[in-house]
Structure formats: structure tokens, C-alpha cells
Amino acid sequence: MLFKNPNATHAPYPVELAGVLNRETAQKSKQWLSSWPLLNANATPLCSMMGTAHALGIDMLWIKDESKRSKLGSFKALGAPNALINLILKHFPSLDAEKILLGEYREQLADFAVVSATDGNHGRALAAAAQSSGCPCTIVIHAQVSQEREDAIAEYGATMVRITGNYDESVEEADRIAKENGWIVVSDTSYEGYTEIPRDVMQGYGVMAAETAEQLEAQQQIPTHIILQGGVGGLAAGVFSYFWEQYSSNRPTFIVVEPSQANCLYQSAIQGKPASATGSVDSVMAGLACGETSKIAWEFLQPCVDFFALIDDEDAIDAMKQLAHGEHGDKPIVGGESGVAGLALLNKLAKQGQLKEIGINRESSVLVFNTEGATAPALFQELTGLTAQEILVKQVK
Ligand SMILES: Cc1ncc(COP(=O)(O)O)c(C=O)c1O
């Protein structure tokens, strides 16, 4: 369940990659998104988890808490709107980027239709960004997307299409209906001949890295290890690229974690090229239940991810409970199924005495990202025994 990537390098951030994703463009995205009323105005918290760090036998654990990004519930609220702004600017170059999500060009955009497949969070973010801008939006979901996740997307006015197949088939269906109707696919995953929009989605995630880098700098800290969860790999590419450029050859060790049964990035590392998952793909970690690697994301991950790791659904559920109940004396956190994967991996490696295999020891400081809150509230309550509201009340005590 742990693979050391033979292609990882600690050389400075390559110029060719900087031409695709870079810190300067991440800052521009940050500026554009700052006018969107759906995002909370403040940076999301970087929580110091001293008690959990102590229990793991490490010096420090930080959790960047994206449950507080917006009422959309996840970090995905940064990706789709950034891609939509870039796309609209490409077609209507005279518009002011900062006014698009304020709905100021609603009339001009009334026929500018977008579509995407999703396993929940990306679709919700795209539906919300499209609604704010005034673009018609269609979202394609697969058989395993729960009714409450579907309702959460439909709330933002999107037309919903449900197929009987899995996530990867919903990506194909979105592509098909886009071609049929002359709509534009705004996907968070890239495939042959489709890279520009997923690049802008990933660049939006760089906003979260930019904020974290500022928060760490204010504490004069640099983590020794950063763990990110992988679905198609866009999140990890968007965030690792930022830190790689920032810290250059002194960058921390980068680790990607996925569900065992949706291991497309792990398989890509073994095969040295974008590959498919070998398992059933279905997982309680709905956002990570992806069977195909994003082509453009892989160009970033192959040269920089030091280790690829796998966890099981029970590991994630245990970590959700741990955060929800504020174990080890740390403040409780609303960590959703896909959000807690980094912590779940640390717990698993600690339990199996394997932390040292990724170079973690008593002096290590580890950064993980809680990428979602209770985005499926009923399931969250069933798994943790608490509602998000109950946890928020405990946070202020
Ligand atoms: C909460 C959450 N975390 C992580 C991810 C993984 O992101 P990516 O598919 O870009 O690797 C997703 C994707 O949907 C998600 O919803």
C-alpha cells in the first residue's frame, strides 16, 4: 500500500511546468475569486493539531480546514469558478473578470451553456458558479452519487442527468451531450485533447496553497511532509506545484493517498504513465472514487510525488470520528469522507510502524488538507454520530 516513486526529483520547479501552473497565476485567481459572495472572505484556518501530533509521535500536524471555505462545503469551490471565469474571458475578452461571478453579464451569458460530470463537489461548485454568472448548466452524475449529493447540486439551478454507469462513464456522457448540443465541458479531469479547462481548475486550487504558504510563513514554519488525497489528481497537482515552485529543491516530501479500490494514481506511478484503477472504484470517499488519471495532472505528479499510498474505507471513517470528536484534546473538525484521507493515512502508517518508510520521525511536521466538510450531511451523521452543527458548537467552547 506504499509505493516509492522512482521518477520523483527534488530539482527546482521545471520551467516547462511553470509555464502551465505557477504562483503568479494562482495569485491572480485569488484576486478574481475574492469578489464571489459564495466564498467566505477570510482564509480557511490552518489548525495546529498538537494532541494528534503527540499521539502520532511527530513534532507537528497542521490541518488546512476547507470545510470553512464556503457553504458549498469543499475546496472545489476554488476550481470550477476559476475555470469558468477563464473560459468566459476567452469568449468575451472585454469583460471584467472580477464582475463575472457577480452576475453583471447575465444577459450576455444567457446562452453560454456549460456541462460537467461529477461525483459531487466539482458539480456543485460549477453549478453555483454558473448560476452566479448567469450561464445555463447541466451536471451529469453516475449511479453511485447519493440523492443528497444530487439535491445539493440541483439547489444551484443545474439541470441534472443521471446515468447508470460509473464516474468515468459520466465523464464520457458529459462529453457526448456537450458535442450534441454545442455546450462547453468544464471538467476537473483532463483527457486526450482536453487540457486547458482542467488546468484552470487546478490553478484555482493553487489559491488554497497560496493561503497555506502565507499562514506557514507567518509562523516561520516549513512542513517536512505534505499529504494530499487523490481522485483524478488535479488537487494534488494544483497544490504540490505551488509548493514545489515556492520551496524549490528544498521542498517537503510529497505524498498522495487514494482509496485502495480507486488507485489510478498509484497504478500510474507503478506503470510510469497515466493509468486506470485496478479495483471496483466505488468508495465511501466519494470524491476520490475515480478510475482514470487526469492526463495533465499526471505531468506534475510523476516528477514530484515521492510516495503513493492507499487506505481503506474504514481508515477514513475512523479518522472522521477522530476529528469530529476532537480526540487527543484537539479542537473538533468537520472532516468529510474524502477530506480526512491524509490523517487516515498517518494513523494507518503509525499503527503499522511504517511512518519511517516515508521518512517521518519525531522531528517531522506534517501538513494535510481536510478538503471537505459534511457535504453529505446524513451520511456524515451516520458515520460520526454527530451533525456538523454540533461540531461547530463544540469548536467555539
Ligand atoms: C473532497 C474532495 N477531496 C479531494 C478530491 C480529489 O480531487 P482530484 O479529483 O482533483 O484529485 C475531491 C474530488 O472530487 C473531493 O471532492
Short mmCIF file of C-alpha atoms and ligand atoms in Angstrom, two decimals:
data_model
loop_
_atom_site.label_atom_id
_atom_site.label_comp_id
_atom_site.label_asym_id
_atom_site.label_seq_id
_atom_site.Cartn_x
_atom_site.Cartn_y
_atom_site.Cartn_z
CA MET A 1 0.00 0.00 0.00
CA LEU A 2 3.03 2.27 -0.24
CA PHE A 3 4.95 2.88 -3.47
CA LYS A 4 8.16 4.93 -3.67
CA ASN A 5 8.09 6.81 -6.97
CA PRO A 6 11.38 6.27 -8.83
CA ASN A 7 10.63 9.30 -11.04
CA ALA A 8 10.37 11.86 -8.21
CA THR A 9 13.01 14.57 -8.30
CA HIS A 10 13.99 17.28 -5.83
CA ALA A 11 15.34 19.51 -8.61
CA PRO A 12 13.96 23.09 -8.83
CA TYR A 13 10.46 23.52 -10.30
CA PRO A 14 10.88 22.96 -14.06
CA VAL A 15 10.37 25.94 -16.38
CA GLU A 16 8.07 23.90 -18.68
CA LEU A 17 5.72 23.17 -15.75
CA ALA A 18 5.87 26.79 -14.55
CA GLY A 19 4.54 27.74 -17.98
CA VAL A 20 1.37 25.78 -17.16
CA LEU A 21 0.78 26.30 -13.40
CA ASN A 22 2.53 28.95 -11.36
CA ARG A 23 2.27 31.02 -8.22
CA GLU A 24 1.73 34.26 -10.09
CA THR A 25 -1.41 32.94 -11.82
CA ALA A 26 -2.60 31.42 -8.52
CA GLN A 27 -2.44 34.92 -7.01
CA LYS A 28 -4.43 36.31 -9.95
CA SER A 29 -7.08 33.61 -9.42
CA LYS A 30 -7.16 34.53 -5.72
CA GLN A 31 -7.92 38.12 -6.66
CA TRP A 32 -10.67 37.15 -9.13
CA LEU A 33 -12.37 34.76 -6.72
CA SER A 34 -12.26 37.22 -3.83
CA SER A 35 -15.29 39.05 -5.25
CA TRP A 36 -17.52 35.92 -5.25
CA PRO A 37 -20.04 36.25 -2.39
CA LEU A 38 -20.32 32.46 -2.05
CA LEU A 39 -16.75 32.17 -0.75
CA ASN A 40 -16.05 33.19 2.84
CA ALA A 41 -13.96 36.33 2.93
CA ASN A 42 -11.26 35.02 5.29
CA ALA A 43 -8.61 32.39 4.62
CA THR A 44 -9.66 28.94 5.85
CA PRO A 45 -7.97 28.02 9.15
CA LEU A 46 -4.65 26.21 9.35
CA CYS A 47 -5.29 24.19 12.53
CA SER A 48 -2.39 23.15 14.76
CA MET A 49 -3.19 19.63 15.97
CA MET A 50 -0.75 19.34 18.86
CA GLY A 51 -2.53 16.48 20.64
CA THR A 52 -2.84 14.37 17.50
CA ALA A 53 0.79 15.10 16.58
CA HIS A 54 1.87 13.89 20.01
CA ALA A 55 -0.23 10.71 19.67
CA LEU A 56 1.35 10.04 16.26
CA GLY A 57 4.84 10.62 17.70
CA ILE A 58 5.65 13.58 15.42
CA ASP A 59 6.56 17.19 16.14
CA MET A 60 3.60 18.92 14.46
CA LEU A 61 0.48 18.25 12.43
CA TRP A 62 -1.37 21.02 10.59
CA ILE A 63 -4.79 20.55 9.04
CA LYS A 64 -5.87 23.14 6.50
CA ASP A 65 -9.63 23.12 7.04
CA GLU A 66 -11.52 23.53 3.77
CA SER A 67 -14.86 22.76 5.41
CA LYS A 68 -14.77 26.51 6.16
CA ARG A 69 -14.20 27.65 2.57
CA SER A 70 -17.85 28.27 1.75
CA LYS A 71 -21.32 26.89 2.14
CA LEU A 72 -20.50 24.70 -0.87
CA GLY A 73 -18.60 22.59 1.64
CA SER A 74 -15.30 21.83 -0.11
CA PHE A 75 -12.11 23.19 -1.71
CA LYS A 76 -13.73 22.50 -5.10
CA ALA A 77 -15.36 25.93 -4.72
CA LEU A 78 -11.99 27.32 -5.91
CA GLY A 79 -11.55 25.28 -9.09
CA ALA A 80 -14.73 25.40 -11.20
CA PRO A 81 -15.34 29.16 -10.78
CA ASN A 82 -11.75 29.93 -11.76
CA ALA A 83 -12.10 27.78 -14.88
CA LEU A 84 -15.45 29.36 -15.72
CA ILE A 85 -14.06 32.89 -15.45
CA ASN A 86 -11.12 31.98 -17.73
CA LEU A 87 -13.45 30.32 -20.22
CA ILE A 88 -15.84 33.28 -20.33
CA LEU A 89 -12.92 35.70 -20.78
CA LYS A 90 -11.69 33.63 -23.71
CA HIS A 91 -15.06 34.02 -25.45
CA PHE A 92 -15.81 37.57 -24.21
CA PRO A 93 -12.38 39.21 -23.78
CA SER A 94 -13.73 42.65 -22.95
CA LEU A 95 -15.45 41.54 -19.71
CA ASP A 96 -14.08 42.39 -16.28
CA ALA A 97 -13.00 39.09 -14.60
CA GLU A 98 -13.96 40.28 -11.13
CA LYS A 99 -17.52 41.10 -12.15
CA ILE A 100 -18.41 37.79 -13.85
CA LEU A 101 -19.35 35.90 -10.66
CA LEU A 102 -21.29 38.96 -9.51
CA GLY A 103 -23.76 38.27 -12.34
CA GLU A 104 -23.11 41.59 -14.08
CA TYR A 105 -23.07 39.95 -17.53
CA ARG A 106 -26.08 37.72 -17.02
CA GLU A 107 -27.78 38.80 -20.27
CA GLN A 108 -24.69 38.25 -22.42
CA LEU A 109 -24.13 34.80 -20.90
CA ALA A 110 -27.72 33.55 -21.10
CA ASP A 111 -26.85 31.13 -23.94
CA PHE A 112 -23.33 30.26 -22.80
CA ALA A 113 -24.10 26.72 -21.60
CA VAL A 114 -21.66 24.55 -19.66
CA VAL A 115 -21.75 20.89 -18.63
CA SER A 116 -19.69 18.55 -16.47
CA ALA A 117 -19.65 15.13 -14.90
CA THR A 118 -19.09 14.97 -11.16
CA ASP A 119 -19.07 12.72 -8.13
CA GLY A 120 -20.46 15.63 -6.14
CA ASN A 121 -18.26 18.53 -5.16
CA HIS A 122 -16.99 19.76 -8.54
CA GLY A 123 -20.52 19.70 -9.98
CA ARG A 124 -21.86 21.64 -7.03
CA ALA A 125 -19.15 24.28 -7.42
CA LEU A 126 -19.71 24.56 -11.19
CA ALA A 127 -23.50 24.77 -10.77
CA ALA A 128 -23.08 27.56 -8.21
CA ALA A 129 -20.54 29.49 -10.31
CA ALA A 130 -22.74 29.15 -13.42
CA GLN A 131 -25.80 30.32 -11.50
CA SER A 132 -23.92 33.34 -10.13
CA SER A 133 -22.67 34.23 -13.64
CA GLY A 134 -25.97 33.57 -15.43
CA CYS A 135 -24.82 30.59 -17.56
CA PRO A 136 -27.10 27.56 -18.08
CA CYS A 137 -25.51 24.47 -16.53
CA THR A 138 -26.04 20.71 -16.84
CA ILE A 139 -24.43 18.24 -14.44
CA VAL A 140 -24.06 14.54 -15.18
CA ILE A 141 -23.93 12.16 -12.22
CA HIS A 142 -23.34 8.42 -12.03
CA ALA A 143 -25.25 5.62 -10.32
CA GLN A 144 -23.36 5.84 -7.00
CA VAL A 145 -23.89 9.56 -6.36
CA SER A 146 -26.28 9.76 -3.41
CA GLN A 147 -29.61 11.56 -3.55
CA GLU A 148 -28.44 14.12 -1.00
CA ARG A 149 -25.40 14.94 -3.14
CA GLU A 150 -27.67 15.27 -6.19
CA ASP A 151 -30.03 17.60 -4.29
CA ALA A 152 -27.10 19.73 -3.14
CA ILE A 153 -26.13 20.33 -6.78
CA ALA A 154 -29.69 20.86 -8.04
CA GLU A 155 -30.10 23.53 -5.34
CA TYR A 156 -27.90 25.75 -7.53
CA GLY A 157 -30.23 25.53 -10.52
CA ALA A 158 -28.36 22.96 -12.63
CA THR A 159 -30.21 20.53 -14.90
CA MET A 160 -29.36 17.07 -13.58
CA VAL A 161 -28.71 13.99 -15.74
CA ARG A 162 -28.19 10.64 -14.01
CA ILE A 163 -26.60 7.71 -15.85
CA THR A 164 -26.50 4.06 -14.80
CA GLY A 165 -22.70 3.67 -15.15
CA ASN A 166 -19.74 4.84 -13.03
CA TYR A 167 -17.83 8.15 -12.76
CA ASP A 168 -15.67 7.55 -15.82
CA GLU A 169 -18.77 6.81 -17.91
CA SER A 170 -20.37 10.03 -16.66
CA VAL A 171 -17.30 11.92 -17.97
CA GLU A 172 -17.88 10.33 -21.40
CA GLU A 173 -21.58 11.16 -21.28
CA ALA A 174 -20.89 14.82 -20.44
CA ASP A 175 -18.55 14.98 -23.44
CA ARG A 176 -21.17 13.39 -25.67
CA ILE A 177 -24.04 15.70 -24.71
CA ALA A 178 -21.77 18.74 -24.98
CA LYS A 179 -20.95 17.82 -28.59
CA GLU A 180 -24.60 17.13 -29.35
CA ASN A 181 -25.81 20.50 -28.01
CA GLY A 182 -22.85 22.78 -28.67
CA TRP A 183 -22.18 23.24 -24.93
CA ILE A 184 -18.76 23.51 -23.31
CA VAL A 185 -17.44 20.87 -20.92
CA VAL A 186 -15.98 22.37 -17.73
CA SER A 187 -14.37 19.28 -16.25
CA ASP A 188 -11.87 18.87 -13.44
CA THR A 189 -10.25 15.96 -15.24
CA SER A 190 -8.24 16.06 -18.44
CA TYR A 191 -8.08 13.55 -21.25
CA GLU A 192 -6.60 13.34 -24.75
CA GLY A 193 -7.10 16.72 -26.43
CA TYR A 194 -8.74 18.35 -23.36
CA THR A 195 -6.32 20.11 -21.03
CA GLU A 196 -6.91 23.86 -20.89
CA ILE A 197 -10.02 23.92 -18.68
CA PRO A 198 -8.76 21.28 -16.18
CA ARG A 199 -5.54 23.33 -15.99
CA ASP A 200 -7.59 26.37 -14.90
CA VAL A 201 -9.49 24.23 -12.38
CA MET A 202 -6.14 23.09 -10.89
CA GLN A 203 -4.86 26.66 -10.91
CA GLY A 204 -7.86 27.61 -8.78
CA TYR A 205 -6.78 25.04 -6.18
CA GLY A 206 -3.47 26.91 -6.05
CA VAL A 207 -5.37 29.61 -4.11
CA MET A 208 -5.56 27.20 -1.18
CA ALA A 209 -1.81 26.54 -1.42
CA ALA A 210 -1.09 30.27 -1.58
CA GLU A 211 -3.10 30.87 1.59
CA THR A 212 -1.43 27.96 3.39
CA ALA A 213 2.04 29.17 2.39
CA GLU A 214 1.24 32.61 3.86
CA GLN A 215 -0.10 31.06 7.07
CA LEU A 216 3.01 28.88 7.45
CA GLU A 217 5.29 31.82 6.73
CA ALA A 218 3.58 33.85 9.47
CA GLN A 219 4.57 31.04 11.88
CA GLN A 220 8.03 30.77 10.26
CA GLN A 221 7.38 27.12 9.55
CA ILE A 222 8.01 24.80 6.61
CA PRO A 223 6.48 21.31 6.80
CA THR A 224 8.73 18.32 6.23
CA HIS A 225 5.86 16.35 4.61
CA ILE A 226 2.69 17.29 2.74
CA ILE A 227 -0.03 14.69 2.10
CA LEU A 228 -2.81 15.19 -0.43
CA GLN A 229 -5.67 12.90 -1.35
CA GLY A 230 -6.13 11.93 -4.98
CA GLY A 231 -9.19 11.42 -7.12
CA VAL A 232 -8.09 12.16 -10.69
CA GLY A 233 -5.01 14.01 -9.35
CA GLY A 234 -6.00 17.63 -10.02
CA LEU A 235 -6.00 18.71 -6.38
CA ALA A 236 -2.56 17.24 -5.72
CA ALA A 237 -1.11 18.76 -8.92
CA GLY A 238 -2.59 22.20 -8.21
CA VAL A 239 -1.26 22.31 -4.65
CA PHE A 240 2.07 20.46 -4.99
CA SER A 241 3.06 22.58 -8.00
CA TYR A 242 2.66 25.69 -5.87
CA PHE A 243 4.79 24.35 -3.01
CA TRP A 244 7.38 22.93 -5.41
CA GLU A 245 7.81 26.35 -7.04
CA GLN A 246 7.86 28.06 -3.62
CA TYR A 247 10.36 25.79 -1.85
CA SER A 248 12.27 24.68 -4.97
CA SER A 249 14.85 21.95 -4.28
CA ASN A 250 14.20 22.27 -0.52
CA ARG A 251 10.62 21.19 -0.99
CA PRO A 252 8.95 18.89 1.56
CA THR A 253 8.34 15.21 0.85
CA PHE A 254 5.10 14.93 -1.17
CA ILE A 255 2.70 12.02 -0.65
CA VAL A 256 -0.55 11.15 -2.45
CA VAL A 257 -3.17 8.94 -0.81
CA GLU A 258 -6.13 7.19 -2.50
CA PRO A 259 -8.74 4.56 -1.65
CA SER A 260 -7.36 1.04 -2.32
CA GLN A 261 -10.16 0.33 -4.76
CA ALA A 262 -9.74 3.61 -6.72
CA ASN A 263 -5.96 3.51 -7.11
CA CYS A 264 -5.43 5.12 -10.54
CA LEU A 265 -2.58 7.40 -9.41
CA TYR A 266 -0.84 4.57 -7.56
CA GLN A 267 -1.11 2.46 -10.73
CA SER A 268 0.17 5.38 -12.83
CA ALA A 269 3.25 5.59 -10.58
CA ILE A 270 3.92 1.87 -10.98
CA GLN A 271 3.48 1.98 -14.75
CA GLY A 272 5.22 5.36 -15.23
CA LYS A 273 2.30 6.77 -17.27
CA PRO A 274 -1.37 7.75 -16.71
CA ALA A 275 -3.17 4.53 -15.84
CA SER A 276 -6.55 3.21 -14.72
CA ALA A 277 -7.53 1.89 -11.29
CA THR A 278 -7.47 -1.85 -10.78
CA GLY A 279 -10.26 -2.03 -8.15
CA SER A 280 -14.04 -1.57 -8.09
CA VAL A 281 -13.56 2.25 -7.87
CA ASP A 282 -16.59 2.60 -5.58
CA SER A 283 -15.63 4.04 -2.17
CA VAL A 284 -17.17 5.83 0.82
CA MET A 285 -14.61 8.53 -0.12
CA ALA A 286 -16.91 9.63 -2.97
CA GLY A 287 -14.66 12.46 -4.17
CA LEU A 288 -11.74 10.06 -4.54
CA ALA A 289 -13.71 7.32 -6.29
CA CYS A 290 -12.12 7.91 -9.70
CA GLY A 291 -10.81 5.22 -12.01
CA GLU A 292 -8.90 7.32 -14.55
CA THR A 293 -5.92 9.62 -14.01
CA SER A 294 -6.12 13.21 -15.27
CA LYS A 295 -3.58 13.46 -18.08
CA ILE A 296 -2.41 17.00 -17.31
CA ALA A 297 -2.30 16.38 -13.54
CA TRP A 298 0.00 13.41 -14.12
CA GLU A 299 2.57 15.63 -15.85
CA PHE A 300 3.01 17.38 -12.48
CA LEU A 301 2.63 14.40 -10.16
CA GLN A 302 5.04 11.99 -11.86
CA PRO A 303 8.12 14.17 -11.28
CA CYS A 304 7.32 15.33 -7.72
CA VAL A 305 5.28 12.86 -5.67
CA ASP A 306 7.74 10.89 -3.54
CA PHE A 307 5.26 8.25 -2.31
CA PHE A 308 1.86 6.96 -3.40
CA ALA A 309 -0.23 5.30 -0.69
CA LEU A 310 -3.56 3.51 -0.30
CA ILE A 311 -6.11 3.44 2.51
CA ASP A 312 -9.37 1.58 3.09
CA ASP A 313 -12.84 2.98 3.71
CA GLU A 314 -12.67 2.03 7.42
CA ASP A 315 -9.49 4.10 7.81
CA ALA A 316 -11.37 7.16 6.54
CA ILE A 317 -14.39 6.53 8.76
CA ASP A 318 -12.15 6.19 11.86
CA ALA A 319 -10.41 9.48 11.01
CA MET A 320 -13.79 11.23 10.53
CA LYS A 321 -14.83 10.12 14.03
CA GLN A 322 -11.46 11.17 15.46
CA LEU A 323 -11.77 14.71 14.09
CA ALA A 324 -15.48 15.05 14.84
CA HIS A 325 -14.97 14.11 18.50
CA GLY A 326 -11.82 16.20 18.94
CA GLU A 327 -9.70 13.29 20.10
CA HIS A 328 -6.33 13.86 21.82
CA GLY A 329 -7.55 17.22 23.12
CA ASP A 330 -7.53 18.96 19.73
CA LYS A 331 -10.40 21.16 18.58
CA PRO A 332 -13.02 19.12 16.70
CA ILE A 333 -13.16 19.49 12.93
CA VAL A 334 -15.93 18.69 10.44
CA GLY A 335 -13.98 16.32 8.21
CA GLY A 336 -15.90 14.62 5.39
CA GLU A 337 -15.28 11.19 3.88
CA SER A 338 -12.73 12.37 1.29
CA GLY A 339 -11.48 15.21 3.48
CA VAL A 340 -9.84 13.09 6.16
CA ALA A 341 -7.74 10.85 3.88
CA GLY A 342 -4.38 12.43 4.81
CA LEU A 343 -4.96 11.95 8.53
CA ALA A 344 -6.28 8.44 7.89
CA LEU A 345 -3.03 7.56 6.15
CA LEU A 346 -0.91 8.92 9.01
CA ASN A 347 -2.93 6.89 11.52
CA LYS A 348 -2.60 3.75 9.44
CA LEU A 349 1.16 4.11 8.96
CA ALA A 350 1.65 4.89 12.67
CA LYS A 351 -0.36 1.81 13.67
CA GLN A 352 1.67 -0.40 11.34
CA GLY A 353 5.01 1.12 12.40
CA GLN A 354 5.56 2.36 8.82
CA LEU A 355 5.90 6.13 9.30
CA LYS A 356 9.65 5.79 8.96
CA GLU A 357 9.20 4.32 5.46
CA ILE A 358 8.13 7.76 4.26
CA GLY A 359 10.81 9.45 6.34
CA ILE A 360 8.53 10.59 9.19
CA ASN A 361 10.09 10.67 12.66
CA ARG A 362 9.81 12.57 15.94
CA GLU A 363 11.11 15.77 14.33
CA SER A 364 8.69 15.74 11.39
CA SER A 365 5.99 18.34 10.79
CA VAL A 366 3.20 17.20 8.51
CA LEU A 367 0.61 19.21 6.59
CA VAL A 368 -2.67 17.61 5.47
CA PHE A 369 -5.79 19.09 3.90
CA ASN A 370 -9.32 18.48 5.12
CA THR A 371 -10.76 19.02 1.66
CA GLU A 372 -14.44 18.83 2.59
CA GLY A 373 -16.88 19.18 5.45
CA ALA A 374 -20.21 17.39 5.78
CA THR A 375 -21.03 17.55 2.07
CA ALA A 376 -23.38 14.56 2.52
CA PRO A 377 -24.90 15.56 5.90
CA ALA A 378 -26.99 12.44 6.59
CA LEU A 379 -24.07 10.12 5.83
CA PHE A 380 -21.77 12.30 7.93
CA GLN A 381 -24.09 11.97 10.92
CA GLU A 382 -24.46 8.23 10.40
CA LEU A 383 -20.68 7.73 10.29
CA THR A 384 -19.63 10.08 13.13
CA GLY A 385 -22.71 10.17 15.37
CA LEU A 386 -22.67 13.99 15.22
CA THR A 387 -24.03 16.70 12.95
CA ALA A 388 -21.78 19.40 11.53
CA GLN A 389 -23.74 21.93 13.62
CA GLU A 390 -22.99 20.05 16.86
CA ILE A 391 -19.28 20.09 16.00
CA LEU A 392 -19.32 23.81 15.22
CA VAL A 393 -20.83 24.46 18.66
CA LYS A 394 -18.02 22.41 20.27
CA GLN A 395 -15.40 24.36 18.26
CA VAL A 396 -16.22 27.63 20.00
CA LYS A 397 -16.24 26.19 23.53
C1 LIG B 1 -13.47 16.44 -1.04
C2 LIG B 1 -12.56 16.05 -2.14
N1 LIG B 1 -11.26 15.86 -1.86
C3 LIG B 1 -10.39 15.50 -2.83
C4 LIG B 1 -10.79 15.32 -4.14
C5 LIG B 1 -9.80 14.88 -5.17
O1 LIG B 1 -9.55 15.83 -6.15
P1 LIG B 1 -8.99 15.37 -7.57
O2 LIG B 1 -10.04 14.57 -8.24
O3 LIG B 1 -8.70 16.66 -8.27
O4 LIG B 1 -7.77 14.55 -7.33
C6 LIG B 1 -12.15 15.52 -4.47
C7 LIG B 1 -12.63 15.35 -5.86
O5 LIG B 1 -13.80 15.39 -6.14
C8 LIG B 1 -13.05 15.90 -3.45
O6 LIG B 1 -14.35 16.12 -3.70
#
